[in-house]
PDB file of C-alpha atoms and ligand atoms in Angstrom:
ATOM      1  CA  UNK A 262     257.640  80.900  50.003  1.00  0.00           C
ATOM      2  CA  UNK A 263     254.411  82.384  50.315  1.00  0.00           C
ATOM      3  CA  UNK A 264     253.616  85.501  48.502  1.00  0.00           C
ATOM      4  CA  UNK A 265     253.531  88.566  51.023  1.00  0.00           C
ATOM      5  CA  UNK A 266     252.142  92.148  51.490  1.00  0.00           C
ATOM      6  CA  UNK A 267     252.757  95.285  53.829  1.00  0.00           C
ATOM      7  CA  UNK A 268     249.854  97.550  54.567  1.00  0.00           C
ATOM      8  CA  UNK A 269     249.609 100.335  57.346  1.00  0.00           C
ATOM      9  CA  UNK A 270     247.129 102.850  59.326  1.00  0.00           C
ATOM     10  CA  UNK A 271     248.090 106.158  59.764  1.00  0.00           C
ATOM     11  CA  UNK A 272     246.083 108.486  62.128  1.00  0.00           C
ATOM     12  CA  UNK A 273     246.564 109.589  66.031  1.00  0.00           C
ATOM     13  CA  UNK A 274     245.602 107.479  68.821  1.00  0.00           C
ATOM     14  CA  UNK A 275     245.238 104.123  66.798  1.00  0.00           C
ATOM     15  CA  UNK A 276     246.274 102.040  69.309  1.00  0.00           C
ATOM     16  CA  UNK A 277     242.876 100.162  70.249  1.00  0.00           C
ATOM     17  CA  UNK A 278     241.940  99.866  66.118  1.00  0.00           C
ATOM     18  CA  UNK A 279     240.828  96.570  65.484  1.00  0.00           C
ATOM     19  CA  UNK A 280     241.654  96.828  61.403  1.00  0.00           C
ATOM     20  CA  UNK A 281     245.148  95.895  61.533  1.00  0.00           C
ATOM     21  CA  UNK A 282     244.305  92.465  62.731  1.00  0.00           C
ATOM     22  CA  UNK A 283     241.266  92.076  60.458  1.00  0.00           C
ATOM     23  CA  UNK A 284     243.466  92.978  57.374  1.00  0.00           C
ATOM     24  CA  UNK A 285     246.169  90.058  58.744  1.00  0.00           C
ATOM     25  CA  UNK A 286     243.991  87.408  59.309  1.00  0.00           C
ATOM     26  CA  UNK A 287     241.767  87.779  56.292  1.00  0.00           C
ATOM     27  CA  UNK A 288     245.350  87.847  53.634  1.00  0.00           C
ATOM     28  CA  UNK A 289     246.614  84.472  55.948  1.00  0.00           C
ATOM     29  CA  UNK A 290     243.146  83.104  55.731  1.00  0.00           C
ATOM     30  CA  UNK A 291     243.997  83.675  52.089  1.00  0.00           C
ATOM     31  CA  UNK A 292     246.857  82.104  52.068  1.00  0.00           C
ATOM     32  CA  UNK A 293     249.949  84.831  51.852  1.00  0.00           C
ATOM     33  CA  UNK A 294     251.944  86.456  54.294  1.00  0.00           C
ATOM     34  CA  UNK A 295     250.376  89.966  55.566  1.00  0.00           C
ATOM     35  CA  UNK A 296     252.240  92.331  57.689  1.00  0.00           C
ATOM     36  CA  UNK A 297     249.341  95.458  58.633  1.00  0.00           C
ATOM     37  CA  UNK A 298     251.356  98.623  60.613  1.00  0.00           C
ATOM     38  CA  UNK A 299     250.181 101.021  62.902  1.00  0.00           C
ATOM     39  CA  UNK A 300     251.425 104.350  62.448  1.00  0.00           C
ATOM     40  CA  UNK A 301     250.578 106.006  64.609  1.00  0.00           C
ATOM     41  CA  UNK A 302     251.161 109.894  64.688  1.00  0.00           C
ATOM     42  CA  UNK A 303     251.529 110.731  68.563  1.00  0.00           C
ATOM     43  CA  UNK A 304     254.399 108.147  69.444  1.00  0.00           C
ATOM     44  CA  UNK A 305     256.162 109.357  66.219  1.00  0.00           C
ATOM     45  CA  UNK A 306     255.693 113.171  67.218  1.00  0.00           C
ATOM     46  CA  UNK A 307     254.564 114.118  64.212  1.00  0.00           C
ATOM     47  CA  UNK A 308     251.261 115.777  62.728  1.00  0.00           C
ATOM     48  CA  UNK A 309     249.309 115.467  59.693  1.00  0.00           C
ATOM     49  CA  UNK A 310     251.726 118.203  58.318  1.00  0.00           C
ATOM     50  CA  UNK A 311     254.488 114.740  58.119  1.00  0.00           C
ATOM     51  CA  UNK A 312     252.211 113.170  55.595  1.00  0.00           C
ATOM     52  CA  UNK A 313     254.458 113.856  52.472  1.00  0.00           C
ATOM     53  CA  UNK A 314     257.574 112.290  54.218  1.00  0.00           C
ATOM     54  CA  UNK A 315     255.573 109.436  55.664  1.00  0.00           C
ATOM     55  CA  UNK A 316     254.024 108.729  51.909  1.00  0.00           C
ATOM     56  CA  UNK A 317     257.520 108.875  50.534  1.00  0.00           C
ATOM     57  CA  UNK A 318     258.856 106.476  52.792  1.00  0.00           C
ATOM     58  CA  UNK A 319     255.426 103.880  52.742  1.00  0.00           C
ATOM     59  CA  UNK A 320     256.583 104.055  48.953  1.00  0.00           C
ATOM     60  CA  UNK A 321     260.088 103.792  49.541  1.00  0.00           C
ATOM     61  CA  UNK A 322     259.386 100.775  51.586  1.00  0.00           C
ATOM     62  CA  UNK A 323     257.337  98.349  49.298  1.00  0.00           C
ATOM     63  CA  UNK A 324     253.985  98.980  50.656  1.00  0.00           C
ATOM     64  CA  UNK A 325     250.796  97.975  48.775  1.00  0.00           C
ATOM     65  CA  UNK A 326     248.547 100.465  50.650  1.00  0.00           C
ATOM     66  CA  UNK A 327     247.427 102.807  53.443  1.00  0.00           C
ATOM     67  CA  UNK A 328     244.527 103.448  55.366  1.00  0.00           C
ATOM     68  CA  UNK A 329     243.714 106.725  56.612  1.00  0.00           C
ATOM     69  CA  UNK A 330     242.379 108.079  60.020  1.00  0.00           C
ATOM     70  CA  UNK A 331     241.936 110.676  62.307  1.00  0.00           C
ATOM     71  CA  UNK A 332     242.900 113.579  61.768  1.00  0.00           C
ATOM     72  CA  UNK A 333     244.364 112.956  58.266  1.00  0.00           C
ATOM     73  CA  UNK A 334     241.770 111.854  55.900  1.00  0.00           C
ATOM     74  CA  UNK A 335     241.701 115.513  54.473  1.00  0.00           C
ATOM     75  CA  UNK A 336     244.719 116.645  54.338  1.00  0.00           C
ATOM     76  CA  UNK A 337     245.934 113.188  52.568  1.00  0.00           C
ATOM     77  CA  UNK A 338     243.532 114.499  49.753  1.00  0.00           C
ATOM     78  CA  UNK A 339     246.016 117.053  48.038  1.00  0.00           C
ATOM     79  CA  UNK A 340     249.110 114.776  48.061  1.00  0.00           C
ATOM     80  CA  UNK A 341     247.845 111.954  45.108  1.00  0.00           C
ATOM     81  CA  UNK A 342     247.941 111.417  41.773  1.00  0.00           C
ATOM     82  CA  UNK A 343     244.411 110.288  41.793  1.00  0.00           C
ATOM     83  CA  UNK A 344     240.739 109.619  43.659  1.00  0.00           C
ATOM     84  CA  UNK A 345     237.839 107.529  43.598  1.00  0.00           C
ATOM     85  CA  UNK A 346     235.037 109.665  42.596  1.00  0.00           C
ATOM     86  CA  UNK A 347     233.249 109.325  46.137  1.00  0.00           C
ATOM     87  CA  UNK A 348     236.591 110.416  47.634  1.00  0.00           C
ATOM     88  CA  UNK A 349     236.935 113.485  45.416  1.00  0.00           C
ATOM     89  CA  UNK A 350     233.369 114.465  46.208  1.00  0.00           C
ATOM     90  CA  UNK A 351     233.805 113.745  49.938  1.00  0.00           C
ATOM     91  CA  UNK A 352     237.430 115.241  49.572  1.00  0.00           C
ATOM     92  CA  UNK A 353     238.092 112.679  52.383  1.00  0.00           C
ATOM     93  CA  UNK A 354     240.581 109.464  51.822  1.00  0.00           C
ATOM     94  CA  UNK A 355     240.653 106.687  54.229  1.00  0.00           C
ATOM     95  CA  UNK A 356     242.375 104.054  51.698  1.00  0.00           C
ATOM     96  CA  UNK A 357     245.085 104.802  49.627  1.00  0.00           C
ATOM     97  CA  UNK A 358     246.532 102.201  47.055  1.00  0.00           C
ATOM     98  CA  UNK A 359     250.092 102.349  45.736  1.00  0.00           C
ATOM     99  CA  UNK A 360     251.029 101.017  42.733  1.00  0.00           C
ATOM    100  CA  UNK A 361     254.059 101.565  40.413  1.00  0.00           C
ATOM    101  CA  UNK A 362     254.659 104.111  42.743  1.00  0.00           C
ATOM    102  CA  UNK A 363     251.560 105.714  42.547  1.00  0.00           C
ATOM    103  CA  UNK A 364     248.860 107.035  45.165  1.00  0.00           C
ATOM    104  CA  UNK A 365     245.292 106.274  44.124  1.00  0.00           C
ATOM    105  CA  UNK A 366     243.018 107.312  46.737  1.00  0.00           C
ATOM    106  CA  UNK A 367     239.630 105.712  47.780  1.00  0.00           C
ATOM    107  CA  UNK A 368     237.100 106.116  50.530  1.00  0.00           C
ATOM    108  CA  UNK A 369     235.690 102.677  51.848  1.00  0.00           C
ATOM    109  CA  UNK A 370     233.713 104.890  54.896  1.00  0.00           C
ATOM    110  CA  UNK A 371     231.056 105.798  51.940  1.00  0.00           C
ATOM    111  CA  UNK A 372     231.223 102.064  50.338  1.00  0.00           C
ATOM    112  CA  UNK A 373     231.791 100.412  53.267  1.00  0.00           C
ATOM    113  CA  UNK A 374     228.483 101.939  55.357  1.00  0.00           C
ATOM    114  CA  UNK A 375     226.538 101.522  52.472  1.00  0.00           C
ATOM    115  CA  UNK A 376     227.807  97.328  51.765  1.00  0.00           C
ATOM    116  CA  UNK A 377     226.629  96.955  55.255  1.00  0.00           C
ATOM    117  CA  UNK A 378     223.518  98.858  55.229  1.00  0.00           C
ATOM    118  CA  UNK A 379     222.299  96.281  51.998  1.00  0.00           C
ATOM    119  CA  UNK A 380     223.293  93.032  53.598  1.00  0.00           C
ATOM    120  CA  UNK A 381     222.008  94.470  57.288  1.00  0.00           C
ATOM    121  CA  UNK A 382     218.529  95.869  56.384  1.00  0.00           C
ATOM    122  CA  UNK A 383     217.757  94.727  53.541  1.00  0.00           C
ATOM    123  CA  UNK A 384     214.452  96.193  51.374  1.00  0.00           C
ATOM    124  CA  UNK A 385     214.242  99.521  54.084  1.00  0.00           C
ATOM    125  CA  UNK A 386     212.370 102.070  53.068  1.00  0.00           C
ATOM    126  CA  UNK A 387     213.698 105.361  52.281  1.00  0.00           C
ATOM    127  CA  UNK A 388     211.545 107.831  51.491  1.00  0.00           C
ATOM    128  CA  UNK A 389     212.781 109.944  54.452  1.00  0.00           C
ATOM    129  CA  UNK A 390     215.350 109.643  56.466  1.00  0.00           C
ATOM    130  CA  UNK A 391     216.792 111.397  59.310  1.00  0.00           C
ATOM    131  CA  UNK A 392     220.449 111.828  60.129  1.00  0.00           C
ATOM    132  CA  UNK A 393     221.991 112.798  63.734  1.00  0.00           C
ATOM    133  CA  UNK A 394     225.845 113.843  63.075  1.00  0.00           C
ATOM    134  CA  UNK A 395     226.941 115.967  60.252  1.00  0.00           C
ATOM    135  CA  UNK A 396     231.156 115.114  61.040  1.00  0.00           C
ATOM    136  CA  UNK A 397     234.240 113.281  59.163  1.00  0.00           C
ATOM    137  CA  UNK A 398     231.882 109.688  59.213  1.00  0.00           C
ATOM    138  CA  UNK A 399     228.327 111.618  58.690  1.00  0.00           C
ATOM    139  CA  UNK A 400     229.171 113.292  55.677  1.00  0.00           C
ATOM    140  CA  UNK A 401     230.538 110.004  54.456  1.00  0.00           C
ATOM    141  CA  UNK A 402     227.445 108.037  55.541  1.00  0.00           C
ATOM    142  CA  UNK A 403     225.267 110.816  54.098  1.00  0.00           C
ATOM    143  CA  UNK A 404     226.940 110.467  50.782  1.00  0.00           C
ATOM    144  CA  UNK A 405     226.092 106.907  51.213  1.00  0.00           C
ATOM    145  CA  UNK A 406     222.592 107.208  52.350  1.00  0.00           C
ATOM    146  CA  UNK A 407     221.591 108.752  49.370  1.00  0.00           C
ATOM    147  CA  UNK A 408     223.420 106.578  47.075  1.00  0.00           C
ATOM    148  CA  UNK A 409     221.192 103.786  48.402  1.00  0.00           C
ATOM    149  CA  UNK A 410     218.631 105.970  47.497  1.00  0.00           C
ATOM    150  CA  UNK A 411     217.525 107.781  50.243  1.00  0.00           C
ATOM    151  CA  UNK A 412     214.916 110.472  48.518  1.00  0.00           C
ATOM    152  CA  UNK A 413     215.440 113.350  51.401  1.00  0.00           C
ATOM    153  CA  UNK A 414     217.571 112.662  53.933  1.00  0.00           C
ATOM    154  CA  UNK A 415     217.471 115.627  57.392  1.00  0.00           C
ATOM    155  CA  UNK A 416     220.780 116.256  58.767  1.00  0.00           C
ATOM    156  CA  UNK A 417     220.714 117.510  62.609  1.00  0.00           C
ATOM    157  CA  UNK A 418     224.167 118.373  64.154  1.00  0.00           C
ATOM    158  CA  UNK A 419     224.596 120.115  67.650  1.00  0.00           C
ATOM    159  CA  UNK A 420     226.801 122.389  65.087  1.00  0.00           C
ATOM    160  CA  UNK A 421     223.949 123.841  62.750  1.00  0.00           C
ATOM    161  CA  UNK A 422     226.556 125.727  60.115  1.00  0.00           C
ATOM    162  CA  UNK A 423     227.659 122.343  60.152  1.00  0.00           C
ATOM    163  CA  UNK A 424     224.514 120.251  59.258  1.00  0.00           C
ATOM    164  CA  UNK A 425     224.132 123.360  56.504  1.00  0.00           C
ATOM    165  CA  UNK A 426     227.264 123.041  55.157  1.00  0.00           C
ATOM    166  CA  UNK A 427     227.036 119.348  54.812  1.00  0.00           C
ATOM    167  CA  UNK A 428     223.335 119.260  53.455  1.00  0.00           C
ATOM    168  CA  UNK A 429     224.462 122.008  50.562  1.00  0.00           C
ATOM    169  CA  UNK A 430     227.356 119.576  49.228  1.00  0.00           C
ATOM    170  CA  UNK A 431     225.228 117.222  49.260  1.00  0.00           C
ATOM    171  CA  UNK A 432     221.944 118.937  47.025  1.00  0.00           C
ATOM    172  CA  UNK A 433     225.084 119.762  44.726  1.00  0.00           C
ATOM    173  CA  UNK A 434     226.199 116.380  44.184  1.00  0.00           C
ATOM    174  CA  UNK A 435     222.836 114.302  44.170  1.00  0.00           C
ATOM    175  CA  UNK A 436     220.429 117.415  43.418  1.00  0.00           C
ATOM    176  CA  UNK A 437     218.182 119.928  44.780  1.00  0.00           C
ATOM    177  CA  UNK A 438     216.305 119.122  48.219  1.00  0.00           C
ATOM    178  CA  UNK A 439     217.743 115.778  48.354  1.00  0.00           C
ATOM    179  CA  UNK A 440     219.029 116.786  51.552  1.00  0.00           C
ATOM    180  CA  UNK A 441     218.306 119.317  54.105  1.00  0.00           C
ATOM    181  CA  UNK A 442     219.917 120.334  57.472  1.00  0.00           C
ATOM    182  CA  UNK A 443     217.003 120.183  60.133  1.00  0.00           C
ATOM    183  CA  UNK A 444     215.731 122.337  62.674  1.00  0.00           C
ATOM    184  CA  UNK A 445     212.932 120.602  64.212  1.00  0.00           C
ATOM    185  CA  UNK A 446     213.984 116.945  65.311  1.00  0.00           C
ATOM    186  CA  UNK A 447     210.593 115.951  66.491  1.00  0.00           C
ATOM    187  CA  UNK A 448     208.587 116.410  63.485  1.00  0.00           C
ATOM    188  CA  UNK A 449     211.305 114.598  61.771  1.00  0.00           C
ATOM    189  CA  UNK A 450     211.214 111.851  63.806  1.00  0.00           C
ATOM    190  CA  UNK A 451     207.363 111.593  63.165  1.00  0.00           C
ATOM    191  CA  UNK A 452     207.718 111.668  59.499  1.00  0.00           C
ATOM    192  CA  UNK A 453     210.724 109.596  58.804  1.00  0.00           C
ATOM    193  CA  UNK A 454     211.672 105.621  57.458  1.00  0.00           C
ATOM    194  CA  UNK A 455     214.793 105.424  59.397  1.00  0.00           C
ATOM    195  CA  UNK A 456     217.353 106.975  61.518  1.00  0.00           C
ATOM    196  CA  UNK A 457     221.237 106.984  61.279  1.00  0.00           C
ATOM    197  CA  UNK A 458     223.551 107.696  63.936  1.00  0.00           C
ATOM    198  CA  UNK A 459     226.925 109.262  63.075  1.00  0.00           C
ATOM    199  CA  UNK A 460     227.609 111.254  66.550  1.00  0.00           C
ATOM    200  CA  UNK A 461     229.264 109.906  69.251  1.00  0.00           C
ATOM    201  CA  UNK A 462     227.157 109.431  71.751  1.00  0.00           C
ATOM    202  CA  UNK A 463     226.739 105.884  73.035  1.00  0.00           C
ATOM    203  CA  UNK A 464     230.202 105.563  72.995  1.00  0.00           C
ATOM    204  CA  UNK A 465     231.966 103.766  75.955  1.00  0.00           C
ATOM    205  CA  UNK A 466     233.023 106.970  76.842  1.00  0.00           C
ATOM    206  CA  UNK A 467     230.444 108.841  76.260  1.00  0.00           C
ATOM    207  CA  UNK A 468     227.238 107.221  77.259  1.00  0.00           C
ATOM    208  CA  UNK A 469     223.647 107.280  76.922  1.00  0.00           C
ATOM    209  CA  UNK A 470     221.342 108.359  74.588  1.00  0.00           C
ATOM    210  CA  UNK A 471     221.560 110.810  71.410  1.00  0.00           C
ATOM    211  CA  UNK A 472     218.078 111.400  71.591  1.00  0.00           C
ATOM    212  CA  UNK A 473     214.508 111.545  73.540  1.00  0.00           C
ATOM    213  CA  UNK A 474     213.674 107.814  73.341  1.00  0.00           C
ATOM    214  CA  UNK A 475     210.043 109.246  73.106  1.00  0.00           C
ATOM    215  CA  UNK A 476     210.887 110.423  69.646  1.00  0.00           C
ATOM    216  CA  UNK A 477     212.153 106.440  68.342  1.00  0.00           C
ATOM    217  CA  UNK A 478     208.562 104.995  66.832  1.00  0.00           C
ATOM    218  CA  UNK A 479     208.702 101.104  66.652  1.00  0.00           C
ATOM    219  CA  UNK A 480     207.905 101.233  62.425  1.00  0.00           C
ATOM    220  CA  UNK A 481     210.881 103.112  61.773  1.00  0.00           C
ATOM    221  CA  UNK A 482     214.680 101.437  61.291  1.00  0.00           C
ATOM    222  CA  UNK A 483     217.546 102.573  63.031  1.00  0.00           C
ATOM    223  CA  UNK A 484     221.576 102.451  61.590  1.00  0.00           C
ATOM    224  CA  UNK A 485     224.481 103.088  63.865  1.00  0.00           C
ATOM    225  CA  UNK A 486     228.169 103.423  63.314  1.00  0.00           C
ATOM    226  CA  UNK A 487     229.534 103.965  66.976  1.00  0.00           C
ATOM    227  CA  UNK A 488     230.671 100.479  67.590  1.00  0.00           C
ATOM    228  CA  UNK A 489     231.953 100.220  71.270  1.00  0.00           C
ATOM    229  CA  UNK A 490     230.109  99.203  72.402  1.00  0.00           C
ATOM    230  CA  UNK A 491     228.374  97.118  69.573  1.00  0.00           C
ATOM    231  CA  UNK A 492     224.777  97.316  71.750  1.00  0.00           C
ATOM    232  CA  UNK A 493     224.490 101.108  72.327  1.00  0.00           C
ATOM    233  CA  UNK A 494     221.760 102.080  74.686  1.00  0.00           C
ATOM    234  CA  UNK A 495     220.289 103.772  70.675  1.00  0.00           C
ATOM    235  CA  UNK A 496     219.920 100.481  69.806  1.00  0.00           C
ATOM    236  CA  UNK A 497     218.908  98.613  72.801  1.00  0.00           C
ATOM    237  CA  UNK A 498     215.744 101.104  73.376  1.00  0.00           C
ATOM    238  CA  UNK A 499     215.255 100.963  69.441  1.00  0.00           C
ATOM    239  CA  UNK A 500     215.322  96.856  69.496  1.00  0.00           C
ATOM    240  CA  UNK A 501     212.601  97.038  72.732  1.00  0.00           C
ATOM    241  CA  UNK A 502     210.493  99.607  70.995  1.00  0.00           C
ATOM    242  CA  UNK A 503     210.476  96.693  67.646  1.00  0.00           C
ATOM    243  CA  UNK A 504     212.158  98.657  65.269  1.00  0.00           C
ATOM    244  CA  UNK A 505     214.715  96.937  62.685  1.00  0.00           C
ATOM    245  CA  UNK A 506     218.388  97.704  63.547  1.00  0.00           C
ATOM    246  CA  UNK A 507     221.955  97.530  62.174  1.00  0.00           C
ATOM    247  CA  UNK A 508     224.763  97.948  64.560  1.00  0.00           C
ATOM    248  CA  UNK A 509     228.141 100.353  63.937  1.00  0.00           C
ATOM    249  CA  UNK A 510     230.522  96.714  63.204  1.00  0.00           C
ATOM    250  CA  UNK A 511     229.234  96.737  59.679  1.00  0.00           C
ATOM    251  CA  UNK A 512     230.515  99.780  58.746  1.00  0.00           C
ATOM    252  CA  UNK A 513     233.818  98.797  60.756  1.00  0.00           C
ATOM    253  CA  UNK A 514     233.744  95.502  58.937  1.00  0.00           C
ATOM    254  CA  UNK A 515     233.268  96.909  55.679  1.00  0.00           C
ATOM    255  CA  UNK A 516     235.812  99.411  55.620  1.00  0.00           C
ATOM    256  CA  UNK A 517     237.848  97.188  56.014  1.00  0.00           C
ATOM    257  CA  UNK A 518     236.606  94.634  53.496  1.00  0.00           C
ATOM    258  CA  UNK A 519     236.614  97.235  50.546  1.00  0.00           C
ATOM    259  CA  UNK A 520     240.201  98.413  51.343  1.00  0.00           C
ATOM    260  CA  UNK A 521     241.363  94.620  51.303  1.00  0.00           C
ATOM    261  CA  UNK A 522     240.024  94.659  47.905  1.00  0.00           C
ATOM    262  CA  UNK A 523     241.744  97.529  46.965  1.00  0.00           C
ATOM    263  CA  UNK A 524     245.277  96.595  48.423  1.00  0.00           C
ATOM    264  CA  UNK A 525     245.075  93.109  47.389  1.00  0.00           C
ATOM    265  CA  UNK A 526     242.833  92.780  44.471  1.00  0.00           C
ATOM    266  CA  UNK A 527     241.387  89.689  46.047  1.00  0.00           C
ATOM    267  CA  UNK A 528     237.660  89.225  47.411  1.00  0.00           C
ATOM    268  CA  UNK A 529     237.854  88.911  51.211  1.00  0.00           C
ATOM    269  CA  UNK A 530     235.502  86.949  52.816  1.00  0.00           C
ATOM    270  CA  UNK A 531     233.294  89.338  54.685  1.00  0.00           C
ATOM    271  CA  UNK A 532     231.504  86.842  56.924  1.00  0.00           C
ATOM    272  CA  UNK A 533     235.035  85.753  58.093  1.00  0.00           C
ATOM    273  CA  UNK A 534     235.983  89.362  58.584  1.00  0.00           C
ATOM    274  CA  UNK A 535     232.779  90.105  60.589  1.00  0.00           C
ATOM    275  CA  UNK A 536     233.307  86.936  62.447  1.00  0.00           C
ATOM    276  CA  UNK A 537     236.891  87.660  63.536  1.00  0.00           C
ATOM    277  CA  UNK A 538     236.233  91.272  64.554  1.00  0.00           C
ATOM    278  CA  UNK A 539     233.425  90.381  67.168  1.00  0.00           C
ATOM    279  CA  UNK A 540     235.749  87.654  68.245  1.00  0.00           C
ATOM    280  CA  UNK A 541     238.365  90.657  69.619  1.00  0.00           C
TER     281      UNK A 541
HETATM  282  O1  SKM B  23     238.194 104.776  57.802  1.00  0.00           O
HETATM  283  C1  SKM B  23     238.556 103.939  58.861  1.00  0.00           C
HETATM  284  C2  SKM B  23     240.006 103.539  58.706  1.00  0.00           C
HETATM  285  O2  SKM B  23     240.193 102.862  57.495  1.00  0.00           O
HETATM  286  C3  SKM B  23     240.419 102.653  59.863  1.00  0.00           C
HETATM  287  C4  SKM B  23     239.954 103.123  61.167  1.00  0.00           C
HETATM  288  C5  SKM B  23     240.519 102.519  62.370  1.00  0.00           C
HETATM  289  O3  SKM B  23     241.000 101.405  62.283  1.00  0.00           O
HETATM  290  O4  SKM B  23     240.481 103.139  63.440  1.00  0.00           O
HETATM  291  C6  SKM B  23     238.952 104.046  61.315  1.00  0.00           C
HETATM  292  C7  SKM B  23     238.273 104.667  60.162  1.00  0.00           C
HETATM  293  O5  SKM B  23     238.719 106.000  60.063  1.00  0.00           O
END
């Protein structure tokens, strides 16, 4: 018989995710038997305060891994036995492995933004670059950002403490004036490489545009992680304006890819993965 696996999401409201049947199809693409749960929290009637019973009983249960959403990436942090440096830093987990019955944690937002930000825009230039959303996925895509190399990355959030907060634990990690939470987004916008967009505007739910369109200069890039739809209005004005652009599925993509890795050990086929999840 084929050699098998069991993997699950917890988080709230998971229904519509599109990783459980990425994670399936890339292990039977593989050539093993791949069973990827949902878990989801509101069905269950339970909060993120359930994690420790729900951890117990993943382990119980034979599972090879978790991922972690909504609104349970923090408070997942205290309960393993150990964590990727980027998680510890981010003290956010979306990927958990188990093994011998324990809980390494990792966080594949961070490597998974940044794996699609070098195979979607390749060679950008980052001398500056400015940052809309200081949230769960900005501060993971800001930790990324300046892993790439990024030398001073602005942070705007309609939150300001926020942006602050997010810009300081970031000059800790990576060094002084590194990053900075902005005040003036228009200056910014003059000055900068690139944008990223980590708020959720543009969402099917919440349309239209995150900023003045007047402010988007055709020599500058622009990255986006809200991916439904995949062609935000951000990105349709940005591609008519001439600018280079990478859409929110590679970051949805590569999550996924890296915690593959880490569950299985194996080297998924990204292309496949990318191909499947804009097939759904
Ligand atoms: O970090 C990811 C998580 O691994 C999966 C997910 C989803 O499927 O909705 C969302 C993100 O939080």
């Amino acid at each position: 018989s084929l050699p098998s696996m069991v993997c699950g999401l917890i988080g709230s409201g998971i229904q519509a995710s599109l990783t459980p049947a990425m994670h399936e199809q890339e292990g039977e693409a593989q050539g093993f038997r791949y069973v990827y749960k949902k878990i989801d929290l509101d069905p269950l009637g339970l909060t993120a305060d359930d994690l420790p019973e729900l951890l117990t009983a993943a382990r119980r249960m034979g599972f090879s891994g978790l991922n972690i959403t909504f609104p349970c990436k923090q408070a997942i942090v205290p309960l393993l036995d150990e964590l990727s440096d980027e998680a510890r830093a981010l003290n956010a987990v979306n990927t958990v492995v188990i093994r011998d019955g324990r809980l390494i944690g990792h966080n594949t937002d961070c490597s998974g933004f940044a794996e699609g930000f070098r195979r979607g825009l390749p060679g950008a230039k980052m001398d500056r670059v400015v940052q809309l959303g200081a949230g769960g996925a900005g501060a993971a895509v800001a930790h990324a950002a300046l892993g790439l190399g990024a030398r001073q990355l602005t942070v705007f959030d309609i939150d300001p403490a926020r942006a602050r907060e997010l810009a300081a634990s970031l000059c800790a990690r990576f060094g002084a004036g590194r990053c900075i939470a902005g005040n003036d987004l228009a200056t910014a916008m003059a000055e900068t490489d690139g944008l990223i967009h980590c708020t959720p505007t543009g969402m099917a739910k919440l349309p239209g545009l995150p900023l003045p369109a007047e402010l988007i200069d055709g020599r500058i890039w622009v990255a986006e992680i809200v991916y439904f739809p995949l062609e935000t209005e951000l990105l349709r004005v940005a591609r008519a304006k001439g600018c280079r652009t990478l859409d929110g599925g590679g970051m949805a993509v590569f999550q996924a890819v890296g915690a593959f890795r880490h569950f299985t050990g194996l080297e998924p086929d990204a292309e496949r993965m990318r191909a499947h999840f804009l097939s759904m």
